[in-house]
Coordinates of C-alpha atoms and ligand atoms in Angstrom, one line a residue:
M1 CA 160.4 120.7 42.3
D2 CA 160.4 123.7 44.9
I3 CA 159.7 122.9 48.4
Q4 CA 156.0 124.7 49.1
L5 CA 154.7 122.8 46.3
L6 CA 155.6 119.9 47.7
R7 CA 154.9 120.5 51.0
T8 CA 151.6 121.4 50.2
N9 CA 150.5 118.2 48.1
A10 CA 152.2 116.6 51.1
R11 CA 149.4 118.1 54.0
E12 CA 146.6 117.9 51.2
R13 CA 148.3 114.0 51.1
L14 CA 148.5 113.6 54.8
K15 CA 145.7 115.1 56.6
P16 CA 144.7 114.7 58.9
Y17 CA 147.2 112.3 60.3
C18 CA 150.7 115.2 59.8
R19 CA 149.8 118.8 59.2
V20 CA 153.0 119.6 57.5
C21 CA 153.9 122.1 60.6
R22 CA 156.3 124.5 59.7
E23 CA 158.1 123.5 61.8
C24 CA 157.5 119.4 62.0
D25 CA 158.4 119.2 66.1
G26 CA 155.7 117.0 67.4
K27 CA 154.3 119.4 68.8
A28 CA 150.8 119.6 67.4
C29 CA 151.0 115.9 66.8
A30 CA 152.0 115.1 70.1
G31 CA 150.1 111.5 71.4
E32 CA 149.0 111.1 67.7
M33 CA 149.1 107.4 67.1
P34 CA 148.3 105.9 64.6
G35 CA 150.2 109.4 62.9
L36 CA 153.0 110.6 63.3
G37 CA 153.4 111.8 66.7
G38 CA 155.4 111.2 69.8
T39 CA 153.9 108.3 72.2
G40 CA 151.9 109.4 75.1
S41 CA 152.3 113.5 76.3
G42 CA 154.9 113.7 72.8
S43 CA 157.5 114.3 75.1
S44 CA 160.7 112.1 73.7
F45 CA 159.4 113.5 69.7
M46 CA 159.9 117.3 71.4
N47 CA 162.9 116.1 73.6
N48 CA 164.4 115.2 70.3
I49 CA 164.0 118.7 68.9
N50 CA 164.9 120.7 71.7
A51 CA 167.9 118.6 72.8
L52 CA 169.1 120.2 68.9
A53 CA 168.0 123.4 69.2
Q54 CA 170.2 123.5 73.0
H55 CA 172.6 123.6 71.6
K56 CA 174.7 126.5 68.8
L57 CA 177.1 127.4 66.3
N58 CA 180.1 129.2 66.4
L59 CA 179.5 131.6 63.3
R60 CA 183.8 131.3 61.8
T61 CA 184.5 132.7 58.5
L62 CA 188.0 133.6 58.5
H63 CA 189.7 131.0 57.0
S64 CA 189.8 129.0 54.1
A65 CA 186.6 126.7 54.0
D66 CA 185.3 127.0 50.6
S67 CA 183.7 124.2 49.4
P68 CA 183.9 121.7 52.2
D69 CA 184.2 117.6 51.2
T70 CA 180.5 115.9 52.6
Q71 CA 181.0 112.4 50.7
Y72 CA 181.4 109.8 53.5
A73 CA 182.7 106.3 53.4
F74 CA 180.3 103.9 55.0
L75 CA 180.9 99.7 54.9
E76 CA 181.7 99.7 51.0
K77 CA 179.8 102.4 49.9
T78 CA 181.1 106.1 49.6
L79 CA 178.0 108.2 49.9
S80 CA 177.0 111.7 49.3
A81 CA 176.8 112.7 52.8
P82 CA 176.7 111.3 55.9
L83 CA 172.8 110.7 56.1
M84 CA 170.4 108.3 55.4
A85 CA 166.7 106.9 55.3
A86 CA 165.7 106.5 58.5
P87 CA 163.7 102.9 58.8
I88 CA 159.9 103.4 58.7
T89 CA 156.8 101.0 58.6
A90 CA 153.8 100.5 58.8
V91 CA 152.7 103.8 57.1
G92 CA 149.6 103.1 55.4
M93 CA 148.4 102.6 59.1
Q94 CA 149.9 105.6 60.6
T95 CA 148.2 107.0 57.7
G96 CA 144.6 105.5 56.9
G97 CA 146.0 105.0 54.4
K98 CA 147.1 107.5 52.4
L99 CA 150.5 106.8 51.9
S100 CA 150.3 102.7 51.5
D101 CA 154.1 100.9 52.5
K102 CA 154.1 100.2 49.0
V103 CA 155.5 103.6 48.2
W104 CA 156.5 104.3 50.7
A105 CA 159.5 101.9 50.9
E106 CA 159.6 102.6 47.0
S107 CA 160.2 106.9 47.5
A108 CA 162.7 106.1 50.2
V109 CA 165.4 103.4 48.6
L110 CA 164.8 105.3 44.9
G111 CA 164.9 108.7 46.7
S112 CA 168.5 108.0 48.5
E113 CA 170.0 106.3 45.6
M114 CA 169.1 109.3 43.7
A115 CA 170.4 111.6 46.1
G116 CA 173.6 109.0 46.2
T117 CA 173.1 107.9 50.2
I118 CA 171.1 104.7 50.9
A119 CA 168.2 103.6 52.5
W120 CA 167.6 101.9 55.9
T121 CA 164.5 99.7 55.4
G122 CA 161.6 98.4 58.6
D123 CA 159.9 95.6 59.7
G124 CA 156.0 96.0 61.5
P125 CA 153.4 94.5 62.1
D126 CA 152.8 92.9 59.0
P127 CA 154.7 90.8 57.9
A128 CA 154.4 91.4 54.5
H129 CA 156.0 95.6 56.1
F130 CA 159.2 94.4 57.1
Q131 CA 158.6 92.0 53.5
L132 CA 157.6 95.1 50.5
G133 CA 161.3 96.5 52.6
I134 CA 163.3 94.4 50.8
E135 CA 161.3 93.8 48.0
A136 CA 161.4 98.0 47.0
L137 CA 165.2 96.8 47.4
T138 CA 165.6 93.6 45.2
K139 CA 163.3 95.4 42.5
H140 CA 165.6 99.3 42.4
G141 CA 168.8 96.3 42.4
V142 CA 169.7 99.3 45.4
Q143 CA 171.3 98.0 48.8
G144 CA 170.0 99.2 52.0
I145 CA 169.5 97.8 55.9
P146 CA 166.6 95.4 56.4
V147 CA 166.1 97.0 59.9
I148 CA 164.8 93.9 61.7
K149 CA 162.3 94.2 64.8
P150 CA 163.5 92.5 67.8
R151 CA 161.3 89.3 67.5
E152 CA 162.1 86.4 69.1
N153 CA 165.5 85.3 67.6
K154 CA 164.9 81.4 65.4
D155 CA 162.8 84.6 63.6
I156 CA 165.9 87.6 63.3
L157 CA 167.9 84.8 62.1
E158 CA 165.3 83.8 59.0
Y159 CA 164.6 87.4 58.5
I160 CA 168.5 87.9 58.5
K161 CA 168.8 85.2 55.3
R162 CA 166.5 87.6 53.1
A163 CA 168.4 90.4 53.7
E164 CA 171.1 88.0 52.6
E165 CA 169.5 86.8 50.3
A166 CA 168.9 90.7 48.9
G167 CA 172.4 91.7 49.0
A168 CA 172.1 94.4 52.0
L169 CA 174.6 96.2 53.0
A170 CA 174.5 95.1 56.9
V171 CA 171.0 94.5 58.8
G172 CA 170.2 96.5 61.8
I173 CA 168.0 95.2 65.3
D174 CA 166.1 98.0 66.2
V175 CA 166.0 96.6 70.1
D176 CA 164.1 99.3 71.5
A177 CA 161.1 98.1 69.9
A178 CA 160.7 96.2 72.5
G179 CA 157.9 96.7 74.4
I180 CA 156.0 97.7 71.0
I181 CA 152.5 96.0 71.8
N182 CA 150.7 96.1 68.7
M183 CA 153.1 93.8 67.8
K184 CA 151.9 91.6 70.2
L185 CA 148.7 92.3 69.3
K186 CA 149.7 90.9 65.8
G187 CA 151.1 87.7 66.3
Q188 CA 154.4 88.9 66.2
P189 CA 156.0 89.3 70.0
V190 CA 159.3 91.7 70.9
G191 CA 161.1 91.2 73.7
P192 CA 164.4 92.8 75.0
K193 CA 167.6 91.0 74.2
N194 CA 169.9 89.6 76.6
E195 CA 173.9 89.8 76.3
Q196 CA 173.8 85.5 74.7
Q197 CA 171.1 86.4 72.0
L198 CA 172.5 89.5 71.1
R199 CA 176.2 87.3 69.9
D200 CA 174.1 84.3 68.7
I201 CA 172.1 86.9 66.4
V202 CA 175.3 88.5 65.0
K203 CA 177.3 85.3 64.9
S204 CA 174.7 84.1 62.6
T205 CA 175.5 86.5 59.6
S206 CA 178.7 87.3 57.5
L207 CA 176.5 90.4 57.7
P208 CA 177.6 93.6 59.6
V209 CA 174.6 93.8 62.7
F210 CA 173.5 97.8 63.8
L211 CA 171.6 97.6 67.0
K212 CA 169.5 100.6 66.8
G213 CA 167.8 102.6 69.5
I214 CA 170.9 102.7 72.3
M215 CA 170.5 105.9 74.8
T216 CA 172.8 104.7 77.7
S217 CA 177.1 104.7 77.3
D218 CA 176.2 100.9 79.0
E219 CA 174.8 99.6 76.3
A220 CA 176.7 101.5 73.6
D221 CA 179.4 99.3 75.9
L222 CA 177.4 95.7 75.0
A223 CA 176.7 96.7 71.9
V224 CA 180.3 97.3 71.2
K225 CA 181.6 93.7 73.1
V226 CA 179.1 91.8 71.7
G227 CA 180.0 92.9 68.1
A228 CA 177.9 95.0 67.0
A229 CA 179.1 97.2 63.6
G230 CA 177.8 99.9 64.4
I231 CA 174.6 101.7 67.0
V232 CA 172.2 104.0 66.0
V233 CA 172.0 107.1 69.3
S234 CA 168.1 106.5 69.0
N235 CA 164.2 106.9 70.6
H236 CA 162.9 106.0 67.7
G237 CA 161.7 109.4 67.3
G238 CA 159.8 109.9 70.4
R239 CA 156.9 107.0 69.2
V240 CA 158.1 103.4 72.4
L241 CA 158.9 105.2 75.8
D242 CA 157.0 108.8 77.0
H243 CA 159.7 111.0 78.8
T244 CA 163.1 109.9 77.1
P245 CA 165.5 112.9 76.1
G246 CA 166.6 113.5 73.2
A247 CA 169.1 111.7 70.8
A248 CA 171.2 115.3 71.0
E249 CA 170.8 114.6 75.1
V250 CA 172.8 111.4 74.9
L251 CA 174.9 111.8 71.8
S252 CA 177.8 113.0 73.5
E253 CA 178.8 111.0 76.5
I254 CA 177.8 107.7 74.5
A255 CA 179.9 108.4 71.5
S256 CA 182.8 109.2 74.0
E257 CA 182.8 105.5 75.6
V258 CA 182.7 104.2 72.7
S259 CA 185.7 106.3 71.7
G260 CA 185.7 105.3 68.1
R261 CA 185.4 101.2 68.2
I262 CA 182.0 101.3 65.9
P263 CA 180.3 104.2 63.9
V264 CA 178.1 106.0 66.0
L265 CA 174.5 107.4 63.9
V266 CA 171.8 109.2 65.4
D267 CA 168.3 110.1 64.7
G268 CA 165.7 112.3 66.2
G269 CA 164.9 115.8 64.7
I270 CA 167.0 116.5 63.0
R271 CA 165.4 118.5 60.6
S272 CA 167.9 121.3 58.9
G273 CA 171.8 120.2 57.5
A274 CA 172.8 122.6 60.8
D275 CA 170.8 120.1 63.0
I276 CA 173.6 117.8 60.6
V277 CA 176.3 119.1 61.0
K278 CA 175.9 119.9 65.4
M279 CA 175.3 116.0 65.5
L280 CA 178.3 115.0 63.9
A281 CA 179.8 118.0 66.2
L282 CA 178.7 116.5 69.3
G283 CA 180.6 112.9 68.1
A284 CA 177.9 111.3 66.0
D285 CA 180.1 109.7 62.2
A286 CA 176.3 109.6 60.1
V287 CA 172.9 110.4 60.7
L288 CA 169.5 108.6 59.7
I289 CA 165.7 111.6 58.6
G290 CA 162.9 110.0 59.3
R291 CA 159.8 112.0 58.8
P292 CA 161.3 115.4 56.5
L293 CA 161.1 112.3 54.0
L294 CA 158.5 111.1 54.9
V295 CA 156.7 113.8 53.9
G296 CA 159.2 114.1 50.5
A297 CA 157.4 110.8 49.6
A298 CA 154.3 112.3 50.2
G299 CA 154.2 115.2 48.5
G300 CA 156.9 114.4 45.5
G301 CA 157.4 110.3 45.6
A302 CA 161.2 109.5 45.5
E303 CA 161.9 113.1 44.0
G304 CA 160.6 114.3 47.0
V305 CA 163.4 112.5 49.1
A306 CA 165.8 112.9 46.8
F307 CA 164.7 117.2 47.2
I308 CA 164.2 116.7 50.6
L309 CA 167.8 115.0 51.2
N310 CA 170.0 117.2 48.4
K311 CA 168.2 120.2 50.5
L312 CA 169.6 118.7 53.9
I313 CA 173.4 118.7 52.6
S314 CA 173.2 121.9 50.1
E315 CA 171.8 123.4 53.8
M316 CA 175.0 120.8 55.4
K317 CA 177.0 122.3 53.0
V318 CA 176.3 126.4 53.7
S319 CA 176.6 125.4 57.3
M320 CA 180.4 122.9 57.1
I321 CA 181.5 127.0 55.5
L322 CA 180.4 129.3 58.1
T323 CA 182.1 127.3 60.8
G324 CA 184.5 126.8 58.8
C325 CA 185.0 122.9 58.5
S326 CA 186.9 121.7 55.1
S327 CA 185.8 118.4 55.8
L328 CA 183.9 116.0 58.0
G329 CA 186.9 115.2 60.2
G330 CA 187.1 118.5 60.6
I331 CA 183.2 118.6 62.5
S332 CA 184.7 118.2 66.1
S333 CA 182.7 120.3 69.2
E334 CA 184.7 123.5 69.2
I335 CA 182.4 124.5 66.4
L336 CA 179.7 123.9 69.3
R337 CA 179.5 127.2 71.7
Ligands
FMN401 C1 155.7 106.2 61.2 C2 157.0 106.2 61.6 C3 157.5 104.7 61.4 C4 158.5 104.0 62.2 N1 158.7 102.7 61.5 C5 160.4 101.9 62.1 C6 160.3 101.1 61.8 O1 159.4 100.2 61.5 N2 162.1 100.5 62.2 C7 163.3 101.7 63.0 O2 163.7 100.8 63.6 N3 162.3 102.8 63.2 C8 161.0 103.0 62.7 N4 160.8 104.4 62.9 C9 161.9 105.7 63.6 C10 162.2 106.1 62.9 O3 163.1 105.1 62.1 C11 163.4 106.9 63.5 O4 164.6 107.0 64.4 C12 162.9 108.2 64.2 O5 161.7 108.6 62.6 C13 163.4 109.9 63.5 O6 163.0 110.5 64.3 P1 162.5 111.7 63.5 O7 161.4 111.4 62.2 O8 162.2 113.0 64.3 O9 163.6 112.1 61.9 C14 159.5 104.9 62.6 C15 159.3 106.5 62.7 C16 157.6 106.6 62.4 C17 157.7 108.7 62.6

């Protein structure tokens, strides 16, 4: 497989819903929902890209870090690198059926496994969306992290049971989806979660519970207090609220607040291995990759997803060599100018 062919295939398959731009930066698709753009003006998606571009890496080559170790211990697994597939659903709806939710879920789960990492799976306005993720995990006998929309607590607890039965590694709640209107329209109401509701969710399961969509330090602190196993700093790829900052803009203040008490993951606008290294330097433990893997799946199925993940890992290794980092632990804010 080569990247040009993969991108050409993906462009053909996804048009006009995604143009597979040279830079996936949210400009051409601004406001396209259904589609793969950011909501409203598209500023939140673009802010993810711009926030990462603000940071520059110090080029350093007078050292002996020539074969960096990217392996990452996450929960009870060792991943090939600190990157995982982000939860994505309603892909069929967003691409006019050109990439189905089933093909996406299977490609994400299998492709992640092929690249030595795991997939997070999502939840959408049709309850079948969540189920497709669970089925992809059980069919291929791999562990992943099903992420549940902030539904009513009784429904969340029921969805968690299904994740437990599927042998999930952990579960997540994308708390930033509290205002998604098409969930309500389809009779699947979502809303914000208060401290007690969060505690009840965490208490209901022996699985680690991640909160995805944390963008402020006070909510990161609350996540730690209620017993979350980790957080994902994320503005949902710019798809839930216009005019939010980029994830890379708020990451370091959130990581300082959490101060190693739980893992801090991040996503939004990560397009290269250098971007991953920047996120780790800003305080993230690991990253999730979204749209680039949709392109991988559309252009080459599970192999396409694995291809994109492996490309990111090899770019990450080069970035570590050229910033003098022999291990993940060696990546610190010092490598940023
Ligand atoms: C089409 C689409 C559907 C998504 N569905 C979900 C979802 O079901 N659950 C969730 O937590 N996040 C969802 N997200 C957000 C992603 O998990 C992730 O936060 C975002 O795509 C990261 O930004 P990136 O695409 O720029 O890498 C979705 C994103 C897109 C583009």
